[in-house]
């Protein structure tokens, strides 16, 4: 009687040919993530986190195994349908923010809506609402180089949620932020998860991020070493959990 998971991978394997052999980046990863989760893939550099997120986000394909994301089998989608799945339903947040430097904050957040072909008035309404959600409506006309790292990442969060996606994938979102900005960015994501019901899947090896997670999936050498429900030690207001 359980609803279909948002993400379900079965024996996901990704190998890269390296020096005559195969490097195993993902080793039979079988995971389910349900709608509304706030979960993290945790593990040291090289453990396969980005590879996993890229396959789930239909940016990459597995060598073997299957990944069903929002009802689609990503390994069989092909470029056009993969792009449609991403454009409509998946928001991405990267450690380097990936804002387009020559465009304003408004235009950066608007970009996913252009891909969806929404009319200008609707785009404007949604962009301003998404910037309000991250507290940056007053910076709509700024360029990315006029923002701090934390503000840049909040713009990237705003861009990720502006189309109201079911799923946001965040690859080491605090890797380039200091502690204060990391906490602010995480509070924003916790609040969006609660207010919008958006599912968040992170990759991280940052202890600050780990303190916010409700589920911690540990990858070691591309394999799931642990998958635990955890009580967040940090919440929306930075308070310790009771
Ligand atoms: N395009 C590639 N070609 C060869 N090896 C790769 C490629 N992408 C990733 N890898 C290797 O796969 C493993 C997992 O990488 P990655 O998913 O980026 O790990 P993480 O994000 O946890 O740091 C690493 O050993 C990495 O060097
Ligand atoms: Mg990575």
mmCIF file of C-alpha atoms in Angstrom, residues 94-99 105 134-136 138-139 142-157 173-174 176-185 188:
data_model
loop_
_atom_site.group_PDB
_atom_site.id
_atom_site.type_symbol
_atom_site.label_atom_id
_atom_site.label_comp_id
_atom_site.label_asym_id
_atom_site.label_seq_id
_atom_site.Cartn_x
_atom_site.Cartn_y
_atom_site.Cartn_z
ATOM 1 C CA UNK A 94 25.776 22.764 -7.644
ATOM 2 C CA UNK A 95 28.721 23.516 -5.404
ATOM 3 C CA UNK A 96 29.922 26.250 -7.774
ATOM 4 C CA UNK A 97 26.423 27.836 -8.008
ATOM 5 C CA UNK A 98 26.572 27.819 -11.858
ATOM 6 C CA UNK A 99 24.926 31.200 -12.294
ATOM 7 C CA UNK A 105 19.652 37.535 -10.765
ATOM 8 C CA UNK A 134 15.075 32.995 -0.413
ATOM 9 C CA UNK A 135 14.971 36.612 0.807
ATOM 10 C CA UNK A 136 16.564 38.130 -2.294
ATOM 11 C CA UNK A 138 15.586 43.191 -3.600
ATOM 12 C CA UNK A 139 18.583 41.819 -5.553
ATOM 13 C CA UNK A 142 22.036 42.555 -9.429
ATOM 14 C CA UNK A 143 24.603 40.542 -11.365
ATOM 15 C CA UNK A 144 26.095 37.398 -9.816
ATOM 16 C CA UNK A 145 29.486 39.067 -9.242
ATOM 17 C CA UNK A 146 27.766 41.585 -6.943
ATOM 18 C CA UNK A 147 26.629 38.813 -4.587
ATOM 19 C CA UNK A 148 28.300 36.942 -1.761
ATOM 20 C CA UNK A 149 28.720 33.176 -2.060
ATOM 21 C CA UNK A 150 25.772 32.595 0.230
ATOM 22 C CA UNK A 151 23.570 34.961 -1.767
ATOM 23 C CA UNK A 152 24.686 33.284 -4.994
ATOM 24 C CA UNK A 153 23.711 29.893 -3.664
ATOM 25 C CA UNK A 154 20.343 31.244 -2.532
ATOM 26 C CA UNK A 155 19.791 32.526 -6.078
ATOM 27 C CA UNK A 156 20.674 29.041 -7.318
ATOM 28 C CA UNK A 157 18.140 27.568 -4.863
ATOM 29 C CA UNK A 173 25.811 22.760 -1.996
ATOM 30 C CA UNK A 174 27.904 24.202 0.854
ATOM 31 C CA UNK A 176 32.237 26.805 -1.310
ATOM 32 C CA UNK A 177 30.491 28.547 1.598
ATOM 33 C CA UNK A 178 31.648 29.636 5.035
ATOM 34 C CA UNK A 179 29.819 28.370 8.115
ATOM 35 C CA UNK A 180 27.345 31.256 8.465
ATOM 36 C CA UNK A 181 26.328 31.107 4.804
ATOM 37 C CA UNK A 182 26.138 27.302 4.891
ATOM 38 C CA UNK A 183 23.637 27.443 7.743
ATOM 39 C CA UNK A 184 21.587 30.135 6.020
ATOM 40 C CA UNK A 185 21.439 28.116 2.799
ATOM 41 C CA UNK A 188 16.333 27.967 3.346
#
